[in-house]
Amino acid sequence: MLQAKTKKPVQWQTYGRLVRYARPYLPRLIVGMACGALFGGSMTGMLAAARGVLGQVFPESAGAGMGDLPAEAAAGGVLGQMFQISNFSSLLVMLGILLAFGLLRGVGQFFGDYFIEWVGNRVVMDLRVLTFTHLQDLSVRFFSQRKTGELISRTLNDSMMIERAVSSVLGDLVKQPFVLLGAVAYALFLDARLTLGMLVLFPVCIVPVALFGRRVRRYARHGQERLAELVSIMQETLSGIRIVRAFGMEAYEIGRVRGQCRLFFSRIMRVTIAKAAIEPLIVFISMAGLALVLLYARWARMPAEDFITFALAAVVMYEPVKKLSKIHMHVQQTSAAADRIFEILDTPPLIRDAAATRSLTLPLQQIVFEKVSFEYDPGQPVLRGIDFAVRAGERVALVGSSGAGKTTLVNLLPRFYDVSAGRILINGCDLRELRLADLRSRIGLVTQDTFLFNDTVAANIAYGSGALPRGEIEAAARRAHAHDFITQMPAGYDTVIGERGVRLSGGQCQRLAIARAILRNPPILILDEATSALDTESERLVQAALDEVMAGRTVFAIAHRLSTIAHCDKIVVLDQGRIVEIGAHAELLAGGGAYRRLHEMQFK
């Protein structure tokens, strides 16, 4: 699990960093703000128009009572009063103005919401792509120390949390201040003393937000961690479904998922409690303020239209106060998710191009391991003082017991890891001085655990080689002894083979991987126990394909079956990270050392 920073940043700093990703879309943000200003201004206009309409509908003469009006007007109630107004056209004008401001409000709200939501969702999309791109730059060591499910959860689920909050917070910050300022300004125009008294209550609304904000941030982070663990368990279980069923562990895995779901539910409900407590408190404070307003209106004998308009202004003010007071809580929740994403983005790539890189010159002449040592953890060396040279075109076999360091040694060639001491030279140039893309394009890799993508056969063979004609793909498949079984598949080369090639046998997967290596045509080839997990017939076919791909290349082959490496030019015997023997097959057998003991153990 990624470690949290020793000193957590202030939530607004995290949110500010998040908002900086909106800079490329500043024009849309400005348009959204302008629409927010239109929305706020139209609300103020609607209040002013509403006061004018109320003044026309309830003229001051109405205070004398219904008995002073004509009988038909009294009988008609409000409608009757309206038609007794001498200046009926002015009422129609005021109603038209009210409707116009209502239309402007709708236009401002629609376009404001659209542009702000667009920016918010685009920021989140960019953040997801940036996170995934950064993951591609991180070393293999990083992934060996993290759970795949957790990284997926951080990239998708945490950004989903940000997606909701960024759009919501930006939308409220753009619209609600204009609404609040307009309503306050108009309320001050109606009655300054009453408005100032009511504004005293606004800071009180911040108190519950401050009380519950920290809890929201803490429990939101805990919830995201539990969700990441849940995704990790599901990813492991579904990937290993055959093992789960073979060992009858369905109930155990269900129990693990149920436990994580309960923990996630518990944390989310704590966030919900904290968020749900805010609005009732604000409503209670607002009701207390309304009671005071009513007492003041009674004492000051406010005209009916002024009181009703002031009440409408108070209602208009309530919504932005409520939403703006919740912004702090949204920022807390967003920052908890953003922190987890920024922890990935702030992880520096350990394997990167040097400041001054060099191109790998061809043809390949020699590869030299010069006093190479390596350790995964400080003080625990896996390789010690590895010294040997390989000429171009040589086939080198690496043998030894499990844990001797064979796979680690070949993983240093494509710089999946960097050496802890010493250096590896290709044509006299240190690997760390070569461009990574240039180096890895010269290396082909075929492993025991072949990885194929949920794509067509042709796409898997051409993976890493770009768009190539079908003829070249088929030629590579023929050389890998894969063409015959491919043509027997339902759609031939266009057959989708499922995740990790689940629809193919082990031997078929290996031959597709070999075809991929043949098409890439690398001068250096790494074979990591490519035939160890196959039956005799599949091994024969795969070995024939390997003979095709090894022709004319410099090969590093790891094999437990010594019969498959007897033809190699050089055999390097490793024991506990050191080279104990090196030489040809016959030479090592005659020497009576570690290689001969391994050979005798295997063939007795």
Coordinates of C-alpha atoms in Angstrom, one line a residue:
M1 CA 0.0 0.0 0.0
L2 CA 1.3 3.5 -0.8
Q3 CA 2.5 5.3 2.3
A4 CA 0.9 8.5 3.3
K5 CA 3.1 11.6 3.5
T6 CA 4.5 12.4 6.9
K7 CA 3.0 15.8 6.7
K8 CA -0.3 16.0 5.0
P9 CA -1.0 19.1 2.9
V10 CA -3.7 21.5 3.9
Q11 CA -6.9 20.5 2.1
W12 CA -7.2 23.8 0.2
Q13 CA -3.6 23.4 -1.1
T14 CA -4.5 20.0 -2.4
Y15 CA -7.7 21.4 -4.0
G16 CA -5.8 24.3 -5.4
R17 CA -3.4 21.9 -7.0
L18 CA -6.3 20.0 -8.4
V19 CA -7.9 23.1 -9.9
R20 CA -4.6 24.1 -11.6
Y21 CA -5.3 21.3 -14.0
A22 CA -8.2 23.4 -15.3
R23 CA -5.8 26.1 -16.7
P24 CA -5.9 24.8 -20.3
Y25 CA -9.7 25.3 -20.2
L26 CA -9.7 28.8 -18.8
P27 CA -11.8 30.2 -21.7
R28 CA -14.7 27.8 -20.9
L29 CA -14.3 28.5 -17.2
I30 CA -14.6 32.3 -17.9
V31 CA -17.7 31.7 -20.0
G32 CA -19.1 29.6 -17.1
M33 CA -18.3 32.4 -14.7
A34 CA -20.0 35.0 -16.9
C35 CA -23.1 32.7 -17.0
G36 CA -22.9 32.5 -13.3
A37 CA -22.9 36.3 -13.0
L38 CA -25.9 36.4 -15.4
F39 CA -27.6 33.8 -13.2
G40 CA -26.9 35.9 -10.0
G41 CA -27.8 39.2 -11.6
S42 CA -31.1 37.8 -13.0
M43 CA -32.0 36.6 -9.5
T44 CA -31.6 40.2 -8.2
G45 CA -33.7 41.5 -11.1
M46 CA -36.4 39.0 -10.4
L47 CA -36.6 40.3 -6.8
A48 CA -36.9 43.9 -8.0
A49 CA -39.5 42.9 -10.5
A50 CA -41.4 40.9 -8.0
R51 CA -41.5 43.9 -5.6
G52 CA -42.9 46.0 -8.5
V53 CA -45.6 43.4 -9.3
L54 CA -46.5 43.1 -5.6
G55 CA -46.9 46.9 -5.4
Q56 CA -49.3 46.8 -8.3
V57 CA -51.3 43.8 -7.1
F58 CA -51.5 45.0 -3.5
P59 CA -51.7 48.8 -3.7
E60 CA -51.6 50.7 -0.4
S61 CA -55.3 51.5 -0.7
A62 CA -55.9 47.8 0.0
G63 CA -54.9 48.5 3.6
A64 CA -58.2 50.1 4.2
G65 CA -59.9 46.8 3.9
M66 CA -62.3 45.0 1.5
G67 CA -65.2 47.1 2.5
D68 CA -63.8 50.2 0.8
L69 CA -63.7 48.5 -2.6
P70 CA -66.6 48.0 -5.0
A71 CA -68.7 44.9 -4.2
E72 CA -67.7 43.2 -7.4
A73 CA -64.0 43.8 -6.6
A74 CA -64.5 42.5 -3.1
A75 CA -66.3 39.5 -4.4
G76 CA -63.5 38.8 -6.9
G77 CA -60.7 39.0 -4.2
V78 CA -57.2 39.6 -5.6
L79 CA -58.3 39.1 -9.2
G80 CA -61.0 41.8 -8.7
Q81 CA -58.4 44.2 -7.2
M82 CA -56.1 43.7 -10.1
F83 CA -58.7 44.8 -12.6
Q84 CA -59.5 47.9 -10.5
I85 CA -55.9 49.1 -11.0
S86 CA -56.0 52.3 -13.1
N87 CA -52.6 51.6 -14.7
F88 CA -53.1 48.0 -15.7
S89 CA -50.5 48.3 -18.5
S90 CA -47.7 48.9 -16.0
L91 CA -48.6 45.6 -14.3
L92 CA -48.2 43.8 -17.6
V93 CA -44.9 45.5 -18.1
M94 CA -43.6 44.4 -14.7
L95 CA -44.8 40.9 -15.3
G96 CA -43.0 40.9 -18.6
I97 CA -39.8 42.1 -16.9
L98 CA -40.2 39.4 -14.3
L99 CA -40.6 36.7 -17.0
A100 CA -37.6 38.1 -18.9
F101 CA -35.4 37.9 -15.8
G102 CA -36.7 34.3 -15.3
L103 CA -35.6 33.5 -18.8
L104 CA -32.2 35.0 -18.3
R105 CA -31.9 33.0 -15.1
G106 CA -32.6 29.8 -16.9
V107 CA -30.1 30.6 -19.7
G108 CA -27.4 31.5 -17.2
Q109 CA -28.0 28.3 -15.2
F110 CA -28.0 26.0 -18.2
F111 CA -24.8 27.4 -19.8
G112 CA -23.1 27.9 -16.5
D113 CA -23.8 24.3 -15.4
Y114 CA -22.8 23.0 -18.9
F115 CA -19.4 24.8 -19.1
I116 CA -18.4 24.2 -15.4
E117 CA -19.4 20.5 -15.7
W118 CA -17.4 20.2 -18.9
V119 CA -14.3 21.7 -17.3
G120 CA -14.7 19.5 -14.2
N121 CA -15.2 16.3 -16.1
R122 CA -12.3 17.2 -18.5
V123 CA -10.0 17.8 -15.5
V124 CA -10.8 14.4 -14.1
M125 CA -10.3 12.8 -17.5
D126 CA -6.9 14.4 -17.8
L127 CA -6.0 13.3 -14.3
R128 CA -6.9 9.7 -15.0
V129 CA -4.9 9.7 -18.2
L130 CA -2.0 11.4 -16.5
T131 CA -2.0 8.9 -13.6
F132 CA -2.1 6.0 -16.0
T133 CA 0.7 7.6 -18.1
H134 CA 2.8 8.1 -15.0
L135 CA 2.3 4.5 -14.0
Q136 CA 3.8 3.5 -17.3
D137 CA 7.0 5.4 -16.4
L138 CA 7.4 3.8 -12.9
S139 CA 9.8 1.0 -12.4
V140 CA 8.9 -2.7 -12.1
R141 CA 10.1 -2.4 -8.5
F142 CA 7.1 0.0 -7.8
F143 CA 4.6 -2.6 -9.0
S144 CA 6.2 -5.4 -7.1
Q145 CA 5.5 -3.5 -3.9
R146 CA 1.9 -2.5 -4.7
K147 CA -1.4 -4.3 -5.3
T148 CA -2.7 -4.0 -8.8
G149 CA -6.3 -3.7 -7.5
E150 CA -5.3 -0.7 -5.3
L151 CA -3.7 1.1 -8.2
I152 CA -6.8 0.5 -10.4
S153 CA -9.0 1.8 -7.5
R154 CA -6.9 5.0 -7.2
T155 CA -7.0 5.6 -10.9
L156 CA -10.7 5.0 -11.3
N157 CA -12.6 5.2 -8.0
D158 CA -10.7 8.0 -6.4
S159 CA -10.9 10.1 -9.6
M160 CA -14.7 9.4 -9.7
M161 CA -14.9 10.9 -6.2
I162 CA -13.0 13.9 -7.5
E163 CA -15.3 14.1 -10.6
R164 CA -18.4 14.7 -8.5
A165 CA -16.8 17.1 -6.1
V166 CA -14.8 19.2 -8.7
S167 CA -17.9 19.9 -10.8
S168 CA -20.1 20.6 -7.7
V169 CA -17.6 22.9 -6.0
L170 CA -16.6 24.8 -9.1
G171 CA -20.3 25.2 -10.1
D172 CA -21.2 26.6 -6.6
L173 CA -18.1 28.9 -6.5
V174 CA -19.0 30.3 -9.9
K175 CA -22.8 30.9 -9.4
Q176 CA -23.6 31.1 -5.7
P177 CA -21.5 34.2 -4.8
F178 CA -23.2 36.3 -7.4
V179 CA -26.6 35.1 -6.2
L180 CA -25.7 35.9 -2.6
L181 CA -24.2 39.3 -3.4
G182 CA -27.2 40.3 -5.4
A183 CA -29.7 39.2 -2.8
V184 CA -27.7 40.9 0.0
A185 CA -27.4 44.1 -2.0
Y186 CA -31.2 44.2 -2.7
A187 CA -32.0 43.3 0.9
L188 CA -29.8 46.2 2.0
F189 CA -31.7 48.5 -0.3
L190 CA -35.0 47.4 1.3
D191 CA -33.9 47.6 5.0
A192 CA -30.2 48.0 5.9
R193 CA -30.6 47.5 9.6
L194 CA -32.6 44.2 9.2
T195 CA -30.2 42.9 6.6
L196 CA -27.1 43.6 8.7
G197 CA -28.7 41.9 11.7
M198 CA -29.5 38.9 9.5
L199 CA -26.0 38.8 8.2
V200 CA -24.7 38.3 11.7
L201 CA -26.2 34.8 11.6
F202 CA -24.2 33.8 8.5
P203 CA -20.9 33.1 10.3
V204 CA -22.9 30.9 12.7
C205 CA -23.7 28.6 9.8
I206 CA -20.0 28.0 9.4
V207 CA -19.7 26.5 12.9
P208 CA -21.2 23.1 12.0
V209 CA -19.2 22.9 8.8
A210 CA -16.0 23.4 10.8
L211 CA -17.1 20.8 13.4
F212 CA -17.8 18.0 10.8
G213 CA -15.3 18.9 8.1
R214 CA -12.3 17.1 9.5
R215 CA -14.4 14.0 10.2
V216 CA -15.5 14.0 6.5
R217 CA -11.9 14.1 5.3
R218 CA -10.7 11.4 7.6
Y219 CA -13.5 9.0 7.0
A220 CA -13.6 9.7 3.3
R221 CA -9.9 8.7 3.0
H222 CA -10.6 5.6 5.1
G223 CA -13.5 4.7 2.8
Q224 CA -11.3 5.0 -0.3
E225 CA -8.7 2.8 1.3
R226 CA -11.3 0.1 2.0
L227 CA -12.6 0.4 -1.5
A228 CA -9.1 0.0 -2.9
E229 CA -8.7 -3.1 -0.8
L230 CA -12.0 -4.5 -2.0
V231 CA -11.0 -3.9 -5.7
S232 CA -7.7 -5.6 -5.0
I233 CA -9.4 -8.7 -3.5
M234 CA -11.8 -9.0 -6.3
Q235 CA -9.1 -8.6 -8.9
E236 CA -7.0 -11.4 -7.3
T237 CA -10.0 -13.7 -6.9
L238 CA -11.3 -13.3 -10.4
S239 CA -7.8 -13.7 -11.9
G240 CA -7.3 -16.9 -9.9
I241 CA -10.9 -18.2 -10.2
R242 CA -9.6 -21.7 -11.2
I243 CA -7.5 -22.0 -8.1
V244 CA -10.3 -20.7 -5.9
R245 CA -12.7 -23.3 -7.2
A246 CA -10.1 -26.1 -7.3
F247 CA -9.4 -25.7 -3.6
G248 CA -13.0 -25.0 -2.7
M249 CA -12.3 -21.5 -1.3
E250 CA -15.4 -19.7 -2.7
A251 CA -16.8 -19.2 0.8
Y252 CA -13.5 -17.8 2.1
E253 CA -13.2 -15.3 -0.7
I254 CA -16.9 -14.3 -0.3
G255 CA -16.2 -13.7 3.4
R256 CA -13.2 -11.5 2.5
V257 CA -15.3 -9.4 0.1
R258 CA -18.1 -9.2 2.6
G259 CA -15.8 -8.0 5.4
Q260 CA -14.3 -5.3 3.2
C261 CA -17.8 -4.2 2.0
R262 CA -18.8 -3.8 5.6
L263 CA -15.8 -1.8 6.5
F264 CA -16.4 0.4 3.4
F265 CA -20.0 0.8 4.3
S266 CA -19.1 1.7 7.9
R267 CA -16.7 4.5 6.7
I268 CA -19.1 5.9 4.1
M269 CA -22.0 6.0 6.6
R270 CA -19.8 8.0 9.0
V271 CA -19.2 10.5 6.1
T272 CA -22.9 10.5 5.4
I273 CA -23.8 11.2 9.1
A274 CA -21.4 14.1 9.2
K275 CA -22.7 15.5 5.9
A276 CA -26.4 14.9 6.8
A277 CA -26.0 16.8 10.1
I278 CA -25.0 20.0 8.4
E279 CA -28.2 21.0 6.7
P280 CA -30.6 20.5 9.7
L281 CA -28.4 22.7 11.8
I282 CA -28.3 25.4 9.1
V283 CA -32.1 25.2 8.6
F284 CA -32.6 25.6 12.4
I285 CA -30.3 28.7 12.5
S286 CA -32.2 30.0 9.4
M287 CA -35.6 29.5 11.1
A288 CA -34.3 31.3 14.2
G289 CA -33.3 34.2 11.9
L290 CA -36.7 34.2 10.2
A291 CA -38.5 34.4 13.6
L292 CA -36.4 37.5 14.4
V293 CA -37.2 39.0 11.0
L294 CA -41.0 38.5 11.6
L295 CA -40.7 40.2 15.0
Y296 CA -38.8 43.1 13.5
A297 CA -41.3 43.5 10.6
R298 CA -44.2 43.6 13.1
W299 CA -42.3 46.2 15.2
A300 CA -41.2 48.4 12.2
R301 CA -44.6 48.1 10.4
M302 CA -43.0 47.1 7.1
P303 CA -45.2 47.5 4.0
A304 CA -46.5 44.2 2.7
E305 CA -44.6 44.3 -0.6
D306 CA -41.4 45.2 1.2
F307 CA -41.8 42.4 3.7
I308 CA -42.7 39.7 1.1
T309 CA -39.8 40.8 -1.1
F310 CA -37.4 40.8 1.8
A311 CA -38.6 37.3 2.7
L312 CA -38.0 36.2 -0.9
A313 CA -34.5 37.8 -0.8
A314 CA -33.8 35.8 2.4
V315 CA -35.0 32.6 0.7
V316 CA -32.7 33.4 -2.2
M317 CA -29.8 34.0 0.2
Y318 CA -30.4 30.8 2.0
E319 CA -29.6 28.5 -1.0
P320 CA -26.1 30.0 -1.7
V321 CA -25.3 30.2 2.0
K322 CA -26.2 26.5 2.3
K323 CA -24.2 25.5 -0.7
L324 CA -21.2 27.7 0.0
S325 CA -21.1 26.4 3.6
K326 CA -20.9 22.9 2.2
I327 CA -18.0 23.7 -0.1
H328 CA -15.5 23.2 2.7
M329 CA -16.9 19.8 3.3
H330 CA -16.8 18.9 -0.4
V331 CA -13.2 20.1 -0.5
Q332 CA -12.3 17.9 2.5
Q333 CA -13.8 14.9 0.8
T334 CA -12.2 15.7 -2.6
S335 CA -8.8 16.3 -1.0
A336 CA -8.9 12.9 0.6
A337 CA -9.3 11.2 -2.8
A338 CA -6.9 13.7 -4.5
D339 CA -4.2 13.0 -2.0
R340 CA -4.2 9.3 -2.9
I341 CA -3.8 10.2 -6.6
F342 CA -1.1 12.8 -6.0
E343 CA 0.8 10.2 -4.0
I344 CA 1.1 8.2 -7.2
L345 CA 1.9 11.3 -9.4
D346 CA 4.6 12.4 -6.8
T347 CA 6.3 9.0 -6.9
P348 CA 9.5 9.6 -9.0
P349 CA 10.4 7.1 -11.8
L350 CA 13.5 5.2 -10.7
I351 CA 14.3 4.0 -14.2
R352 CA 14.6 7.0 -16.6
D353 CA 16.7 8.3 -19.5
A354 CA 19.9 10.0 -18.5
A355 CA 20.3 13.7 -19.2
A356 CA 22.6 12.9 -22.1
T357 CA 21.5 9.7 -23.8
R358 CA 23.2 7.7 -26.5
S359 CA 21.8 5.6 -29.3
L360 CA 22.5 1.9 -29.4
T361 CA 24.8 1.2 -32.4
L362 CA 24.3 -1.8 -34.5
P363 CA 25.3 -4.4 -35.3
L364 CA 25.6 -5.8 -31.8
Q365 CA 29.1 -6.7 -30.9
Q366 CA 29.3 -7.6 -27.3
I367 CA 27.5 -7.6 -23.9
V368 CA 29.6 -7.4 -20.8
F369 CA 28.5 -7.8 -17.2
E370 CA 31.2 -6.0 -15.1
K371 CA 31.2 -6.7 -11.4
V372 CA 27.4 -6.5 -11.3
S373 CA 25.6 -6.6 -7.9
F374 CA 21.9 -6.1 -7.2
E375 CA 19.6 -5.9 -4.2
Y376 CA 15.9 -5.5 -3.9
D377 CA 16.1 -4.4 -0.3
P378 CA 19.1 -2.6 1.3
G379 CA 21.6 -5.0 2.8
Q380 CA 20.1 -8.1 1.1
P381 CA 22.0 -8.7 -2.1
V382 CA 20.5 -11.0 -4.7
L383 CA 23.4 -10.8 -7.2
R384 CA 27.1 -10.5 -6.2
G385 CA 30.0 -9.6 -8.4
I386 CA 28.7 -11.0 -11.7
D387 CA 31.4 -10.9 -14.3
F388 CA 31.2 -12.4 -17.8
A389 CA 31.0 -11.4 -21.4
V390 CA 28.8 -12.5 -24.3
R391 CA 29.7 -12.1 -28.0
A392 CA 27.1 -11.3 -30.6
G393 CA 25.3 -14.4 -31.8
E394 CA 26.2 -16.5 -28.7
R395 CA 23.6 -18.6 -26.9
V396 CA 24.1 -18.3 -23.2
A397 CA 22.2 -20.5 -20.7
L398 CA 21.6 -19.5 -17.1
V399 CA 21.1 -22.4 -14.7
G400 CA 21.0 -22.9 -11.0
S401 CA 18.6 -23.7 -8.2
S402 CA 15.4 -21.6 -7.5
G403 CA 16.4 -18.3 -6.0
A404 CA 19.9 -18.3 -7.5
G405 CA 19.2 -15.0 -9.3
K406 CA 18.7 -16.1 -12.9
T407 CA 15.6 -14.1 -13.7
T408 CA 16.9 -11.1 -11.8
L409 CA 20.0 -11.2 -13.9
V410 CA 18.2 -11.1 -17.2
N411 CA 15.7 -8.5 -15.9
L412 CA 18.7 -6.1 -15.7
L413 CA 19.2 -6.2 -19.4
P414 CA 16.0 -4.3 -20.5
R415 CA 16.5 -2.1 -17.3
F416 CA 13.4 -3.4 -15.5
Y417 CA 15.8 -2.7 -12.6
D418 CA 19.1 -0.9 -12.4
V419 CA 22.2 -2.5 -11.0
S420 CA 23.1 -1.6 -7.4
A421 CA 26.8 -1.8 -8.2
G422 CA 28.9 -2.5 -11.3
R423 CA 27.6 -1.9 -14.8
I424 CA 26.3 -3.7 -17.9
L425 CA 27.9 -2.7 -21.2
I426 CA 26.5 -3.1 -24.7
N427 CA 29.1 -2.4 -27.4
G428 CA 31.1 -0.7 -24.7
C429 CA 28.3 1.7 -23.6
D430 CA 26.7 1.5 -20.1
L431 CA 23.0 0.6 -20.3
R432 CA 22.1 3.6 -18.2
E433 CA 23.5 5.9 -20.9
L434 CA 21.3 4.4 -23.7
R435 CA 17.8 5.6 -24.5
L436 CA 15.3 3.3 -22.8
A437 CA 13.0 3.0 -25.9
D438 CA 16.1 2.4 -28.1
L439 CA 17.4 -0.3 -25.7
R440 CA 14.1 -2.2 -25.2
S441 CA 13.3 -2.1 -28.9
R442 CA 16.4 -4.3 -29.4
I443 CA 15.3 -7.0 -26.9
G444 CA 12.7 -9.7 -27.3
L445 CA 11.2 -11.5 -24.3
V446 CA 9.5 -14.9 -24.1
T447 CA 8.7 -16.1 -20.6
Q448 CA 7.0 -19.1 -19.0
D449 CA 4.0 -17.0 -17.9
T450 CA 3.1 -15.7 -21.4
F451 CA 0.9 -12.7 -21.3
L452 CA -1.6 -12.2 -24.1
F453 CA -4.2 -9.5 -24.4
N454 CA -8.0 -9.8 -24.8
D455 CA -7.7 -9.0 -28.5
T456 CA -7.4 -10.8 -31.9
V457 CA -4.6 -13.3 -32.7
A458 CA -3.2 -10.9 -35.2
A459 CA -3.2 -7.9 -32.8
N460 CA -1.3 -10.1 -30.2
I461 CA 1.3 -11.2 -32.7
A462 CA 1.8 -7.6 -33.9
Y463 CA 1.9 -6.1 -30.4
G464 CA 4.9 -3.7 -30.2
S465 CA 5.6 -3.8 -33.9
G466 CA 3.1 -1.3 -35.2
A467 CA 0.7 -1.6 -38.0
L468 CA 2.0 -4.4 -40.3
P469 CA 0.6 -6.1 -43.4
R470 CA -1.2 -9.4 -42.6
G471 CA 1.3 -11.2 -44.7
E472 CA 4.2 -10.4 -42.3
I473 CA 2.1 -11.5 -39.4
E474 CA 1.3 -14.8 -41.0
A475 CA 4.9 -15.3 -41.9
A476 CA 6.0 -14.8 -38.3
A477 CA 3.2 -17.3 -37.2
R478 CA 4.5 -19.9 -39.7
R479 CA 8.0 -19.6 -38.4
A480 CA 6.7 -20.0 -34.9
H481 CA 4.7 -23.2 -35.9
A482 CA 1.5 -21.4 -35.0
H483 CA -0.1 -20.9 -38.4
D484 CA -1.9 -24.3 -38.5
F485 CA -3.8 -24.0 -35.2
I486 CA -4.6 -20.3 -35.9
T487 CA -6.3 -21.2 -39.2
Q488 CA -8.4 -23.8 -37.5
M489 CA -9.9 -21.2 -35.1
P490 CA -13.4 -19.8 -35.8
A491 CA -12.2 -16.4 -37.3
G492 CA -8.6 -17.3 -37.9
Y493 CA -6.2 -14.4 -37.2
D494 CA -9.2 -12.3 -36.3
T495 CA -10.3 -14.6 -33.4
V496 CA -10.4 -12.8 -30.0
I497 CA -8.5 -15.1 -27.6
G498 CA -9.9 -13.8 -24.3
E499 CA -8.1 -12.4 -21.3
R500 CA -4.5 -13.7 -21.0
G501 CA -5.3 -16.1 -23.9
V502 CA -7.7 -18.1 -21.8
R503 CA -9.1 -19.9 -24.9
L504 CA -5.7 -21.3 -25.9
S505 CA -3.5 -24.1 -24.5
G506 CA -0.2 -23.3 -22.9
G507 CA 1.7 -24.4 -26.0
Q508 CA -0.4 -22.3 -28.3
C509 CA 0.1 -19.2 -26.1
Q510 CA 3.9 -19.8 -26.1
R511 CA 4.0 -20.1 -29.9
L512 CA 2.0 -16.8 -30.3
A513 CA 4.5 -15.2 -27.9
I514 CA 7.4 -16.5 -30.0
A515 CA 5.7 -15.3 -33.2
R516 CA 5.5 -11.8 -31.5
A517 CA 9.2 -12.0 -30.8
I518 CA 10.0 -13.1 -34.4
L519 CA 8.0 -10.2 -35.8
R520 CA 9.8 -7.7 -33.6
N521 CA 13.1 -9.1 -34.9
P522 CA 15.3 -8.1 -32.0
P523 CA 19.1 -8.8 -32.0
I524 CA 18.9 -9.8 -28.3
L525 CA 16.5 -12.5 -27.1
I526 CA 15.6 -13.5 -23.5
L527 CA 14.0 -16.9 -22.9
D528 CA 12.8 -17.3 -19.3
E529 CA 11.9 -21.0 -18.9
A530 CA 9.8 -20.8 -22.0
T531 CA 9.2 -24.6 -22.2
S532 CA 9.2 -25.6 -18.5
A533 CA 5.4 -25.7 -18.1
L534 CA 4.5 -27.6 -21.3
D535 CA 3.8 -31.2 -22.1
T536 CA 6.1 -33.3 -24.3
E537 CA 4.2 -32.6 -27.6
S538 CA 3.8 -28.9 -26.9
E539 CA 7.5 -28.7 -25.8
R540 CA 8.6 -30.2 -29.1
L541 CA 6.6 -27.7 -31.1
V542 CA 7.7 -24.8 -29.0
Q543 CA 11.3 -25.8 -29.1
A544 CA 11.2 -26.0 -32.9
A545 CA 9.7 -22.5 -32.9
L546 CA 12.5 -21.3 -30.5
D547 CA 15.1 -22.7 -32.8
E548 CA 13.6 -20.5 -35.5
V549 CA 13.6 -17.4 -33.4
M550 CA 17.1 -18.0 -31.9
A551 CA 18.8 -18.2 -35.3
G552 CA 21.3 -15.4 -35.7
R553 CA 20.5 -13.7 -32.4
T554 CA 22.3 -13.3 -29.0
V555 CA 20.2 -15.4 -26.6
F556 CA 20.0 -15.5 -22.8
A557 CA 18.1 -18.7 -21.9
I558 CA 16.9 -19.7 -18.4
A559 CA 16.0 -23.4 -18.2
H560 CA 15.5 -26.0 -15.5
R561 CA 15.5 -28.8 -18.1
L562 CA 19.2 -29.1 -18.8
S563 CA 18.5 -31.1 -22.0
T564 CA 17.2 -28.0 -23.7
I565 CA 20.4 -26.0 -23.2
A566 CA 23.0 -28.6 -24.0
H567 CA 23.6 -26.9 -27.4
C568 CA 24.3 -23.5 -25.9
D569 CA 27.7 -21.9 -26.5
K570 CA 28.1 -20.9 -22.9
I571 CA 26.4 -22.1 -19.7
V572 CA 26.5 -19.8 -16.6
V573 CA 25.9 -21.6 -13.3
L574 CA 24.6 -19.4 -10.5
D575 CA 24.4 -20.2 -6.8
Q576 CA 23.1 -17.7 -4.2
G577 CA 23.7 -14.8 -6.6
R578 CA 27.2 -15.7 -7.6
I579 CA 28.7 -17.3 -10.6
V580 CA 30.2 -20.6 -9.5
E581 CA 30.9 -22.1 -13.0
I582 CA 30.9 -21.0 -16.6
G583 CA 31.7 -23.0 -19.7
A584 CA 30.3 -25.3 -22.4
H585 CA 28.1 -28.3 -21.7
A586 CA 30.7 -31.0 -22.2
E587 CA 33.4 -28.9 -20.4
L588 CA 31.2 -28.4 -17.3
L589 CA 30.2 -32.1 -17.2
A590 CA 33.9 -33.1 -17.3
G591 CA 34.7 -30.6 -14.5
G592 CA 32.6 -32.5 -12.0
G593 CA 31.3 -29.3 -10.3
A594 CA 27.9 -27.8 -9.6
Y595 CA 26.6 -28.2 -13.1
R596 CA 27.5 -31.9 -13.1
R597 CA 25.6 -32.4 -9.8
L598 CA 22.5 -30.6 -11.3
H599 CA 22.8 -32.8 -14.4
E600 CA 23.1 -36.0 -12.4
M601 CA 20.2 -35.1 -10.1
Q602 CA 17.9 -34.4 -13.1
F603 CA 18.8 -37.5 -15.2
K604 CA 19.0 -40.2 -12.5

